[in-house]
Amino acid sequence: MVAAAANVSRVAVSRAFNPHASIKPEKRDRILKVAQELNYTPDMAARSMVTGRSHLVGIIVPDVSGPWESQELDAMTTALQAEGFATLLFRTRDDFSIDETLLTYMKGFNPDSVIAYAENVRPATLARVLDRAVPIYVGYPDEAEPGSEPAPLSDRLDVLQRPGIEQAIALMQGYGARSFAFLAGKTSSLATAARGSIVRRVLAERGLPPPIEIPGDYTYDTAYRATLDQFRIHGPVDAIFAANDVGAFGAIDALRTELGLRVPEDVKVVGFDDIHQAHWKSYNLTTVRLDLAERTQALLRLILGRLRNPTAPSLVETISTRLVVRGTVG
Amino acid sequence: MVAAAANVSRVAVSRAFNPHASIKPEKRDRILKVAQELNYTPDMAARSMVTGRSHLVGIIVPDVSGPWESQELDAMTTALQAEGFATLLFRTRDDFSIDETLLTYMKGFNPDSVIAYAENVRPATLARVLDRAVPIYVGYPDEAEPGSEPAPLSDRLDVLQRPGIEQAIALMQGYGARSFAFLAGKTSSLATAARGSIVRRVLAERGLPPPIEIPGDYTYDTAYRATLDQFRIHGPVDAIFAANDVGAFGAIDALRTELGLRVPEDVKVVGFDDIHQAHWKSYNLTTVRLDLAERTQALLRLILGRLRNPTAPSLVETISTRLVVRGTVG
DNA sequence: TTGTATGCGTTATCAC
DNA sequence: GTGATAACGCATACAA
């Protein structure tokens, strides 16, 4: 507040920086000018204490460097910044064990909102630890397990995974695929569970045999080895549906590099996410798209809506998926 | 502080949460227990005001979803979390124009430290805007331009890029390459400028002709098209040295997919960074490694060292590079 | 070891 | 439109 001392009053400075406050324009301009000369910036921590708004949005991800996660993080950070929020980034380990510690730690920063993914955090834990900020919970409603927790107090982004998966299977079947494999993601992941469940159901509906399950964990290396094992030990399949794009890359490389098979002629492959790398020529992957821009906007609506009306009932946004056809099926 | 009211005193709670404070162990345990039951967490904002430590480390990147950036961000976030810091993430646009605004905004959060990359932020701007936190500046000392700014007040991580580049060129020359191309990154990037300069110098030292410059911007698509243009319009080269791995991927796919050339038989390719994707079988890229763990530890030392002694003269850490040989040269 | 008083920088409330 | 004052939640200096 030295800026004030150098010139005139004290709360005037506060008003000068707050667009809604009433202050004579010329006075505001003068104060802002002095502030800039003195290199003064309002202290967000102090502001946070009295306004109850930290202008921080917490994001918890299991692996910042995962292509999908990093692309979503990029989009969210850009969008949040445009709205005056800063991204507070946390990284969780794969197991649920440190959930509580991490959430408690994060709570100390009083984020205005928290984005958590179903894969990483149990909804009950989330709801219990955070109170001020209503968390946003990304879930997969179609084909949810009967006993799944209802995510009591949180706003939700529901991702409809079925449409894209139906299109993918229809396309592969149309090109003659009869035997399918589902290359799973991490088993603890709700997303992969929902995807696998949908795949099984859609295959059944179309009169196709149930899929062979190839174990995976969303990584390239595991997908590569697991695909090798599947083909060498258990025998080939006509088509592989991967729970994520990176896994599909691993499967494709295993098929082409080590098994001498052609994609898509010998084996068809479809991924999930449509990350930037999916259009790289070496893969040119047909995949189910989770539209990033759409998703980012939906999350932003949830955040802003909750902040505007803290006592509103649970907010829900829904987005869908669709197939992006490239060169690994036709 | 309601936790205190529910039980005993008031500052006792503060001491209970501060490891250094003197308090009877049993009392601390009891307080911590009650705190947990009441779901209480110390407010970092309030703590920040009185201690002058925000436990926030600001990181500014141009593109969170870039493989290299996201991998470094992941490693840094993990390391910082282990030391009790949270990552405050900012994203800059490609041009320098919003530098000041973004930095001012960031300053409002009073980060304990700031990591900025030479590509994104002018050192002078950085030093002027931030005062409390001494920024950490990642630079490339070897082959620095004579007129480059000395980054006055900041701690530095110096990356020695020459060793890895020398090894790469030696290897390619050893396999018979005579004509070289340098696939550049963004022209405004200091890293790419330094890399190009080193490549030119090393080629000259080895009696090889100067490299052809292929324009690029670190992206796959641009590298793909630029490589196509180079070979179709200006003619082929024996070897391509790319300023980053993703650019190398684009070049490889252009060579193999559209030009019908073999890598490494017809054209040798080397990248830079050694991102996770470099070992994917479709590329299996020989590349210059920037060791991530080493780099993360060096940055952490800088941060902690500066915090321990705020008045110390500029801290400098130096890390080197080395070639990782895979399948795109031999 | 423990409690009391003070201050960190800001905004909200209430006078003027 | 403007200024004084209280309050946010915490850590520290000091006294006990």
PDB file of N, CA and C in Angstrom, chain A residues 109-193:
ATOM      1  N   PHE A 109      -5.016 -24.308   0.365  1.00  0.00           N
ATOM      2  CA  PHE A 109      -4.895 -23.190  -0.569  1.00  0.00           C
ATOM      3  C   PHE A 109      -6.254 -22.579  -0.915  1.00  0.00           C
ATOM      4  N   ASN A 110      -7.305 -23.166  -0.375  1.00  0.00           N
ATOM      5  CA  ASN A 110      -8.645 -22.642  -0.624  1.00  0.00           C
ATOM      6  C   ASN A 110      -8.971 -22.423  -2.096  1.00  0.00           C
ATOM      7  N   PRO A 111      -8.819 -23.403  -2.913  1.00  0.00           N
ATOM      8  CA  PRO A 111      -9.147 -23.201  -4.325  1.00  0.00           C
ATOM      9  C   PRO A 111     -10.631 -22.887  -4.488  1.00  0.00           C
ATOM     10  N   ASP A 112     -10.928 -22.035  -5.443  1.00  0.00           N
ATOM     11  CA  ASP A 112     -12.324 -21.685  -5.710  1.00  0.00           C
ATOM     12  C   ASP A 112     -13.073 -22.860  -6.313  1.00  0.00           C
ATOM     13  N   SER A 113     -12.329 -23.729  -6.938  1.00  0.00           N
ATOM     14  CA  SER A 113     -12.943 -24.897  -7.537  1.00  0.00           C
ATOM     15  C   SER A 113     -11.890 -25.992  -7.670  1.00  0.00           C
ATOM     16  N   VAL A 114     -12.365 -27.198  -7.796  1.00  0.00           N
ATOM     17  CA  VAL A 114     -11.451 -28.326  -7.938  1.00  0.00           C
ATOM     18  C   VAL A 114     -11.968 -29.238  -9.038  1.00  0.00           C
ATOM     19  N   ILE A 115     -11.081 -29.582  -9.935  1.00  0.00           N
ATOM     20  CA  ILE A 115     -11.451 -30.542 -10.963  1.00  0.00           C
ATOM     21  C   ILE A 115     -10.764 -31.861 -10.655  1.00  0.00           C
ATOM     22  N   ALA A 116     -11.555 -32.883 -10.455  1.00  0.00           N
ATOM     23  CA  ALA A 116     -10.991 -34.184 -10.128  1.00  0.00           C
ATOM     24  C   ALA A 116     -11.554 -35.222 -11.080  1.00  0.00           C
ATOM     25  N   TYR A 117     -10.747 -36.189 -11.377  1.00  0.00           N
ATOM     26  CA  TYR A 117     -11.181 -37.215 -12.312  1.00  0.00           C
ATOM     27  C   TYR A 117     -11.550 -38.484 -11.566  1.00  0.00           C
ATOM     28  N   ALA A 118     -12.557 -39.107 -12.056  1.00  0.00           N
ATOM     29  CA  ALA A 118     -13.075 -40.299 -11.413  1.00  0.00           C
ATOM     30  C   ALA A 118     -11.982 -41.337 -11.190  1.00  0.00           C
ATOM     31  N   GLU A 119     -11.011 -41.368 -12.089  1.00  0.00           N
ATOM     32  CA  GLU A 119      -9.965 -42.387 -11.974  1.00  0.00           C
ATOM     33  C   GLU A 119      -9.141 -42.200 -10.711  1.00  0.00           C
ATOM     34  N   ASN A 120      -9.009 -40.959 -10.278  1.00  0.00           N
ATOM     35  CA  ASN A 120      -7.974 -40.659  -9.291  1.00  0.00           C
ATOM     36  C   ASN A 120      -8.479 -40.584  -7.866  1.00  0.00           C
ATOM     37  N   VAL A 121      -9.683 -40.119  -7.707  1.00  0.00           N
ATOM     38  CA  VAL A 121     -10.131 -39.771  -6.372  1.00  0.00           C
ATOM     39  C   VAL A 121     -11.503 -40.357  -6.122  1.00  0.00           C
ATOM     40  N   ARG A 122     -11.678 -40.926  -4.984  1.00  0.00           N
ATOM     41  CA  ARG A 122     -12.986 -41.443  -4.629  1.00  0.00           C
ATOM     42  C   ARG A 122     -13.909 -40.266  -4.327  1.00  0.00           C
ATOM     43  N   PRO A 123     -15.087 -40.287  -4.873  1.00  0.00           N
ATOM     44  CA  PRO A 123     -15.996 -39.145  -4.675  1.00  0.00           C
ATOM     45  C   PRO A 123     -16.290 -38.876  -3.206  1.00  0.00           C
ATOM     46  N   ALA A 124     -16.425 -39.913  -2.415  1.00  0.00           N
ATOM     47  CA  ALA A 124     -16.737 -39.715  -1.002  1.00  0.00           C
ATOM     48  C   ALA A 124     -15.617 -38.940  -0.313  1.00  0.00           C
ATOM     49  N   THR A 125     -14.387 -39.337  -0.596  1.00  0.00           N
ATOM     50  CA  THR A 125     -13.246 -38.644  -0.014  1.00  0.00           C
ATOM     51  C   THR A 125     -13.247 -37.183  -0.423  1.00  0.00           C
ATOM     52  N   LEU A 126     -13.482 -36.975  -1.672  1.00  0.00           N
ATOM     53  CA  LEU A 126     -13.490 -35.627  -2.214  1.00  0.00           C
ATOM     54  C   LEU A 126     -14.502 -34.752  -1.490  1.00  0.00           C
ATOM     55  N   ALA A 127     -15.692 -35.273  -1.357  1.00  0.00           N
ATOM     56  CA  ALA A 127     -16.764 -34.498  -0.746  1.00  0.00           C
ATOM     57  C   ALA A 127     -16.483 -34.224   0.726  1.00  0.00           C
ATOM     58  N   ARG A 128     -15.862 -35.187   1.387  1.00  0.00           N
ATOM     59  CA  ARG A 128     -15.635 -35.028   2.808  1.00  0.00           C
ATOM     60  C   ARG A 128     -14.562 -33.976   3.105  1.00  0.00           C
ATOM     61  N   VAL A 129     -13.499 -34.011   2.332  1.00  0.00           N
ATOM     62  CA  VAL A 129     -12.373 -33.137   2.641  1.00  0.00           C
ATOM     63  C   VAL A 129     -12.616 -31.696   2.223  1.00  0.00           C
ATOM     64  N   LEU A 130     -13.064 -31.523   1.025  1.00  0.00           N
ATOM     65  CA  LEU A 130     -13.282 -30.157   0.554  1.00  0.00           C
ATOM     66  C   LEU A 130     -14.645 -29.686   1.032  1.00  0.00           C
ATOM     67  N   ASP A 131     -14.717 -28.457   1.481  1.00  0.00           N
ATOM     68  CA  ASP A 131     -16.036 -27.971   1.827  1.00  0.00           C
ATOM     69  C   ASP A 131     -16.362 -26.679   1.093  1.00  0.00           C
ATOM     70  N   ARG A 132     -15.433 -25.764   1.173  1.00  0.00           N
ATOM     71  CA  ARG A 132     -15.684 -24.473   0.534  1.00  0.00           C
ATOM     72  C   ARG A 132     -15.884 -24.623  -0.977  1.00  0.00           C
ATOM     73  N   ALA A 133     -14.952 -25.306  -1.600  1.00  0.00           N
ATOM     74  CA  ALA A 133     -15.048 -25.469  -3.040  1.00  0.00           C
ATOM     75  C   ALA A 133     -15.867 -26.707  -3.367  1.00  0.00           C
ATOM     76  N   VAL A 134     -16.825 -26.541  -4.226  1.00  0.00           N
ATOM     77  CA  VAL A 134     -17.572 -27.695  -4.691  1.00  0.00           C
ATOM     78  C   VAL A 134     -16.776 -28.337  -5.814  1.00  0.00           C
ATOM     79  N   PRO A 135     -16.379 -29.560  -5.636  1.00  0.00           N
ATOM     80  CA  PRO A 135     -15.551 -30.176  -6.669  1.00  0.00           C
ATOM     81  C   PRO A 135     -16.347 -30.510  -7.915  1.00  0.00           C
ATOM     82  N   ILE A 136     -15.632 -30.564  -8.988  1.00  0.00           N
ATOM     83  CA  ILE A 136     -16.241 -31.001 -10.237  1.00  0.00           C
ATOM     84  C   ILE A 136     -15.744 -32.403 -10.522  1.00  0.00           C
ATOM     85  N   TYR A 137     -16.673 -33.227 -10.798  1.00  0.00           N
ATOM     86  CA  TYR A 137     -16.361 -34.628 -10.864  1.00  0.00           C
ATOM     87  C   TYR A 137     -16.656 -35.129 -12.259  1.00  0.00           C
ATOM     88  N   VAL A 138     -15.631 -35.681 -12.893  1.00  0.00           N
ATOM     89  CA  VAL A 138     -15.827 -36.170 -14.250  1.00  0.00           C
ATOM     90  C   VAL A 138     -16.191 -37.647 -14.216  1.00  0.00           C
ATOM     91  N   GLY A 139     -17.354 -37.966 -14.678  1.00  0.00           N
ATOM     92  CA  GLY A 139     -17.815 -39.344 -14.577  1.00  0.00           C
ATOM     93  C   GLY A 139     -18.355 -39.886 -15.887  1.00  0.00           C
ATOM     94  N   TYR A 140     -18.702 -41.162 -15.845  1.00  0.00           N
ATOM     95  CA  TYR A 140     -19.157 -41.859 -17.046  1.00  0.00           C
ATOM     96  C   TYR A 140     -20.459 -42.564 -16.750  1.00  0.00           C
ATOM     97  N   PRO A 141     -21.548 -41.892 -17.002  1.00  0.00           N
ATOM     98  CA  PRO A 141     -22.845 -42.387 -16.532  1.00  0.00           C
ATOM     99  C   PRO A 141     -23.361 -43.607 -17.276  1.00  0.00           C
ATOM    100  N   ASP A 142     -23.131 -43.692 -18.584  1.00  0.00           N
ATOM    101  CA  ASP A 142     -23.712 -44.840 -19.255  1.00  0.00           C
ATOM    102  C   ASP A 142     -22.988 -46.106 -18.818  1.00  0.00           C
ATOM    103  N   GLU A 143     -23.775 -47.117 -18.582  1.00  0.00           N
ATOM    104  CA  GLU A 143     -23.216 -48.404 -18.179  1.00  0.00           C
ATOM    105  C   GLU A 143     -22.514 -48.340 -16.832  1.00  0.00           C
ATOM    106  N   ALA A 144     -22.921 -47.442 -15.990  1.00  0.00           N
ATOM    107  CA  ALA A 144     -22.284 -47.370 -14.677  1.00  0.00           C
ATOM    108  C   ALA A 144     -22.580 -48.641 -13.900  1.00  0.00           C
ATOM    109  N   GLU A 145     -21.651 -49.026 -13.074  1.00  0.00           N
ATOM    110  CA  GLU A 145     -21.861 -50.203 -12.245  1.00  0.00           C
ATOM    111  C   GLU A 145     -23.018 -49.910 -11.279  1.00  0.00           C
ATOM    112  N   PRO A 146     -23.800 -50.919 -10.979  1.00  0.00           N
ATOM    113  CA  PRO A 146     -24.939 -50.703 -10.084  1.00  0.00           C
ATOM    114  C   PRO A 146     -24.518 -50.160  -8.727  1.00  0.00           C
ATOM    115  N   GLY A 147     -23.462 -50.686  -8.183  1.00  0.00           N
ATOM    116  CA  GLY A 147     -23.072 -50.309  -6.831  1.00  0.00           C
ATOM    117  C   GLY A 147     -22.226 -49.050  -6.748  1.00  0.00           C
ATOM    118  N   SER A 148     -22.097 -48.334  -7.855  1.00  0.00           N
ATOM    119  CA  SER A 148     -21.206 -47.177  -7.844  1.00  0.00           C
ATOM    120  C   SER A 148     -21.730 -46.064  -6.943  1.00  0.00           C
ATOM    121  N   GLU A 149     -20.783 -45.337  -6.389  1.00  0.00           N
ATOM    122  CA  GLU A 149     -21.155 -44.266  -5.470  1.00  0.00           C
ATOM    123  C   GLU A 149     -21.759 -43.100  -6.247  1.00  0.00           C
ATOM    124  N   PRO A 150     -22.705 -42.418  -5.673  1.00  0.00           N
ATOM    125  CA  PRO A 150     -23.441 -41.397  -6.408  1.00  0.00           C
ATOM    126  C   PRO A 150     -22.781 -40.022  -6.438  1.00  0.00           C
ATOM    127  N   ALA A 151     -21.580 -39.879  -5.879  1.00  0.00           N
ATOM    128  CA  ALA A 151     -20.892 -38.590  -5.897  1.00  0.00           C
ATOM    129  C   ALA A 151     -21.780 -37.486  -5.342  1.00  0.00           C
ATOM    130  N   PRO A 152     -22.031 -37.528  -4.071  1.00  0.00           N
ATOM    131  CA  PRO A 152     -23.120 -36.797  -3.442  1.00  0.00           C
ATOM    132  C   PRO A 152     -23.188 -35.293  -3.723  1.00  0.00           C
ATOM    133  N   LEU A 153     -22.170 -34.576  -3.318  1.00  0.00           N
ATOM    134  CA  LEU A 153     -22.332 -33.127  -3.264  1.00  0.00           C
ATOM    135  C   LEU A 153     -21.712 -32.391  -4.432  1.00  0.00           C
ATOM    136  N   SER A 154     -21.272 -33.128  -5.434  1.00  0.00           N
ATOM    137  CA  SER A 154     -20.448 -32.437  -6.410  1.00  0.00           C
ATOM    138  C   SER A 154     -21.174 -32.125  -7.703  1.00  0.00           C
ATOM    139  N   ASP A 155     -20.660 -31.127  -8.379  1.00  0.00           N
ATOM    140  CA  ASP A 155     -21.105 -30.875  -9.745  1.00  0.00           C
ATOM    141  C   ASP A 155     -20.465 -31.916 -10.643  1.00  0.00           C
ATOM    142  N   ARG A 156     -21.074 -32.146 -11.774  1.00  0.00           N
ATOM    143  CA  ARG A 156     -20.579 -33.254 -12.589  1.00  0.00           C
ATOM    144  C   ARG A 156     -20.459 -32.907 -14.060  1.00  0.00           C
ATOM    145  N   LEU A 157     -19.447 -33.489 -14.653  1.00  0.00           N
ATOM    146  CA  LEU A 157     -19.387 -33.524 -16.111  1.00  0.00           C
ATOM    147  C   LEU A 157     -19.591 -34.973 -16.514  1.00  0.00           C
ATOM    148  N   ASP A 158     -20.701 -35.242 -17.163  1.00  0.00           N
ATOM    149  CA  ASP A 158     -20.973 -36.610 -17.597  1.00  0.00           C
ATOM    150  C   ASP A 158     -20.510 -36.792 -19.034  1.00  0.00           C
ATOM    151  N   VAL A 159     -19.687 -37.802 -19.234  1.00  0.00           N
ATOM    152  CA  VAL A 159     -19.179 -38.083 -20.575  1.00  0.00           C
ATOM    153  C   VAL A 159     -19.883 -39.316 -21.128  1.00  0.00           C
ATOM    154  N   LEU A 160     -20.601 -39.111 -22.191  1.00  0.00           N
ATOM    155  CA  LEU A 160     -21.316 -40.232 -22.829  1.00  0.00           C
ATOM    156  C   LEU A 160     -20.374 -40.921 -23.803  1.00  0.00           C
ATOM    157  N   GLN A 161     -19.934 -42.108 -23.419  1.00  0.00           N
ATOM    158  CA  GLN A 161     -18.939 -42.779 -24.239  1.00  0.00           C
ATOM    159  C   GLN A 161     -19.545 -43.718 -25.276  1.00  0.00           C
ATOM    160  N   ARG A 162     -20.804 -44.010 -25.109  1.00  0.00           N
ATOM    161  CA  ARG A 162     -21.421 -45.021 -25.950  1.00  0.00           C
ATOM    162  C   ARG A 162     -21.476 -44.669 -27.445  1.00  0.00           C
ATOM    163  N   PRO A 163     -21.899 -43.477 -27.795  1.00  0.00           N
ATOM    164  CA  PRO A 163     -22.057 -43.186 -29.235  1.00  0.00           C
ATOM    165  C   PRO A 163     -20.798 -43.464 -30.048  1.00  0.00           C
ATOM    166  N   GLY A 164     -19.675 -42.960 -29.593  1.00  0.00           N
ATOM    167  CA  GLY A 164     -18.434 -43.166 -30.330  1.00  0.00           C
ATOM    168  C   GLY A 164     -18.045 -44.629 -30.416  1.00  0.00           C
ATOM    169  N   ILE A 165     -18.264 -45.343 -29.328  1.00  0.00           N
ATOM    170  CA  ILE A 165     -17.902 -46.760 -29.318  1.00  0.00           C
ATOM    171  C   ILE A 165     -18.798 -47.557 -30.271  1.00  0.00           C
ATOM    172  N   GLU A 166     -20.079 -47.235 -30.283  1.00  0.00           N
ATOM    173  CA  GLU A 166     -20.990 -47.916 -31.214  1.00  0.00           C
ATOM    174  C   GLU A 166     -20.541 -47.711 -32.655  1.00  0.00           C
ATOM    175  N   GLN A 167     -20.199 -46.466 -32.979  1.00  0.00           N
ATOM    176  CA  GLN A 167     -19.757 -46.175 -34.352  1.00  0.00           C
ATOM    177  C   GLN A 167     -18.489 -46.953 -34.684  1.00  0.00           C
ATOM    178  N   ALA A 168     -17.605 -47.036 -33.718  1.00  0.00           N
ATOM    179  CA  ALA A 168     -16.333 -47.725 -33.961  1.00  0.00           C
ATOM    180  C   ALA A 168     -16.565 -49.201 -34.256  1.00  0.00           C
ATOM    181  N   ILE A 169     -17.385 -49.828 -33.443  1.00  0.00           N
ATOM    182  CA  ILE A 169     -17.622 -51.262 -33.622  1.00  0.00           C
ATOM    183  C   ILE A 169     -18.392 -51.527 -34.918  1.00  0.00           C
ATOM    184  N   ALA A 170     -19.347 -50.651 -35.203  1.00  0.00           N
ATOM    185  CA  ALA A 170     -20.088 -50.795 -36.451  1.00  0.00           C
ATOM    186  C   ALA A 170     -19.148 -50.724 -37.647  1.00  0.00           C
ATOM    187  N   LEU A 171     -18.230 -49.789 -37.602  1.00  0.00           N
ATOM    188  CA  LEU A 171     -17.285 -49.631 -38.710  1.00  0.00           C
ATOM    189  C   LEU A 171     -16.412 -50.870 -38.870  1.00  0.00           C
ATOM    190  N   MET A 172     -15.891 -51.345 -37.757  1.00  0.00           N
ATOM    191  CA  MET A 172     -15.010 -52.517 -37.823  1.00  0.00           C
ATOM    192  C   MET A 172     -15.777 -53.734 -38.299  1.00  0.00           C
ATOM    193  N   GLN A 173     -16.989 -53.895 -37.801  1.00  0.00           N
ATOM    194  CA  GLN A 173     -17.810 -55.016 -38.252  1.00  0.00           C
ATOM    195  C   GLN A 173     -18.114 -54.893 -39.744  1.00  0.00           C
ATOM    196  N   GLY A 174     -18.376 -53.666 -40.171  1.00  0.00           N
ATOM    197  CA  GLY A 174     -18.656 -53.424 -41.579  1.00  0.00           C
ATOM    198  C   GLY A 174     -17.502 -53.836 -42.482  1.00  0.00           C
ATOM    199  N   TYR A 175     -16.298 -53.749 -41.953  1.00  0.00           N
ATOM    200  CA  TYR A 175     -15.135 -54.176 -42.730  1.00  0.00           C
ATOM    201  C   TYR A 175     -14.771 -55.630 -42.465  1.00  0.00           C
ATOM    202  N   GLY A 176     -15.669 -56.355 -41.863  1.00  0.00           N
ATOM    203  CA  GLY A 176     -15.483 -57.793 -41.757  1.00  0.00           C
ATOM    204  C   GLY A 176     -14.934 -58.330 -40.463  1.00  0.00           C
ATOM    205  N   ALA A 177     -14.715 -57.476 -39.498  1.00  0.00           N
ATOM    206  CA  ALA A 177     -14.165 -57.975 -38.235  1.00  0.00           C
ATOM    207  C   ALA A 177     -15.200 -58.812 -37.493  1.00  0.00           C
ATOM    208  N   ARG A 178     -14.758 -59.957 -37.005  1.00  0.00           N
ATOM    209  CA  ARG A 178     -15.643 -60.833 -36.239  1.00  0.00           C
ATOM    210  C   ARG A 178     -15.152 -61.009 -34.807  1.00  0.00           C
ATOM    211  N   SER A 179     -13.872 -61.229 -34.659  1.00  0.00           N
ATOM    212  CA  SER A 179     -13.333 -61.431 -33.311  1.00  0.00           C
ATOM    213  C   SER A 179     -12.675 -60.137 -32.830  1.00  0.00           C
ATOM    214  N   PHE A 180     -13.090 -59.705 -31.652  1.00  0.00           N
ATOM    215  CA  PHE A 180     -12.610 -58.429 -31.111  1.00  0.00           C
ATOM    216  C   PHE A 180     -11.791 -58.635 -29.845  1.00  0.00           C
ATOM    217  N   ALA A 181     -10.833 -57.738 -29.648  1.00  0.00           N
ATOM    218  CA  ALA A 181     -10.147 -57.674 -28.359  1.00  0.00           C
ATOM    219  C   ALA A 181     -10.319 -56.272 -27.797  1.00  0.00           C
ATOM    220  N   PHE A 182     -10.421 -56.203 -26.487  1.00  0.00           N
ATOM    221  CA  PHE A 182     -10.469 -54.901 -25.826  1.00  0.00           C
ATOM    222  C   PHE A 182      -9.170 -54.732 -25.043  1.00  0.00           C
ATOM    223  N   LEU A 183      -8.371 -53.753 -25.461  1.00  0.00           N
ATOM    224  CA  LEU A 183      -7.104 -53.477 -24.778  1.00  0.00           C
ATOM    225  C   LEU A 183      -7.390 -52.498 -23.649  1.00  0.00           C
ATOM    226  N   ALA A 184      -7.378 -52.985 -22.438  1.00  0.00           N
ATOM    227  CA  ALA A 184      -7.844 -52.203 -21.295  1.00  0.00           C
ATOM    228  C   ALA A 184      -6.849 -51.136 -20.875  1.00  0.00           C
ATOM    229  N   GLY A 185      -7.341 -50.177 -20.102  1.00  0.00           N
ATOM    230  CA  GLY A 185      -6.477 -49.211 -19.429  1.00  0.00           C
ATOM    231  C   GLY A 185      -6.239 -49.704 -18.028  1.00  0.00           C
ATOM    232  N   LYS A 186      -5.819 -48.842 -17.168  1.00  0.00           N
ATOM    233  CA  LYS A 186      -5.582 -49.235 -15.786  1.00  0.00           C
ATOM    234  C   LYS A 186      -6.863 -49.835 -15.217  1.00  0.00           C
ATOM    235  N   THR A 187      -6.742 -50.930 -14.506  1.00  0.00           N
ATOM    236  CA  THR A 187      -7.956 -51.603 -14.040  1.00  0.00           C
ATOM    237  C   THR A 187      -8.723 -50.769 -13.029  1.00  0.00           C
ATOM    238  N   SER A 188      -8.018 -49.910 -12.304  1.00  0.00           N
ATOM    239  CA  SER A 188      -8.708 -49.103 -11.300  1.00  0.00           C
ATOM    240  C   SER A 188      -9.458 -47.937 -11.946  1.00  0.00           C
ATOM    241  N   SER A 189      -9.279 -47.760 -13.228  1.00  0.00           N
ATOM    242  CA  SER A 189      -9.891 -46.612 -13.892  1.00  0.00           C
ATOM    243  C   SER A 189     -11.367 -46.847 -14.186  1.00  0.00           C
ATOM    244  N   LEU A 190     -12.191 -45.925 -13.754  1.00  0.00           N
ATOM    245  CA  LEU A 190     -13.610 -46.039 -14.042  1.00  0.00           C
ATOM    246  C   LEU A 190     -13.882 -45.868 -15.523  1.00  0.00           C
ATOM    247  N   ALA A 191     -13.075 -45.035 -16.160  1.00  0.00           N
ATOM    248  CA  ALA A 191     -13.274 -44.795 -17.586  1.00  0.00           C
ATOM    249  C   ALA A 191     -13.086 -46.076 -18.372  1.00  0.00           C
ATOM    250  N   THR A 192     -12.032 -46.801 -18.058  1.00  0.00           N
ATOM    251  CA  THR A 192     -11.767 -48.030 -18.809  1.00  0.00           C
ATOM    252  C   THR A 192     -12.813 -49.092 -18.483  1.00  0.00           C
ATOM    253  N   ALA A 193     -13.267 -49.123 -17.247  1.00  0.00           N
ATOM    254  CA  ALA A 193     -14.311 -50.078 -16.884  1.00  0.00           C
ATOM    255  C   ALA A 193     -15.574 -49.804 -17.691  1.00  0.00           C
TER     256      ALA A 193
END
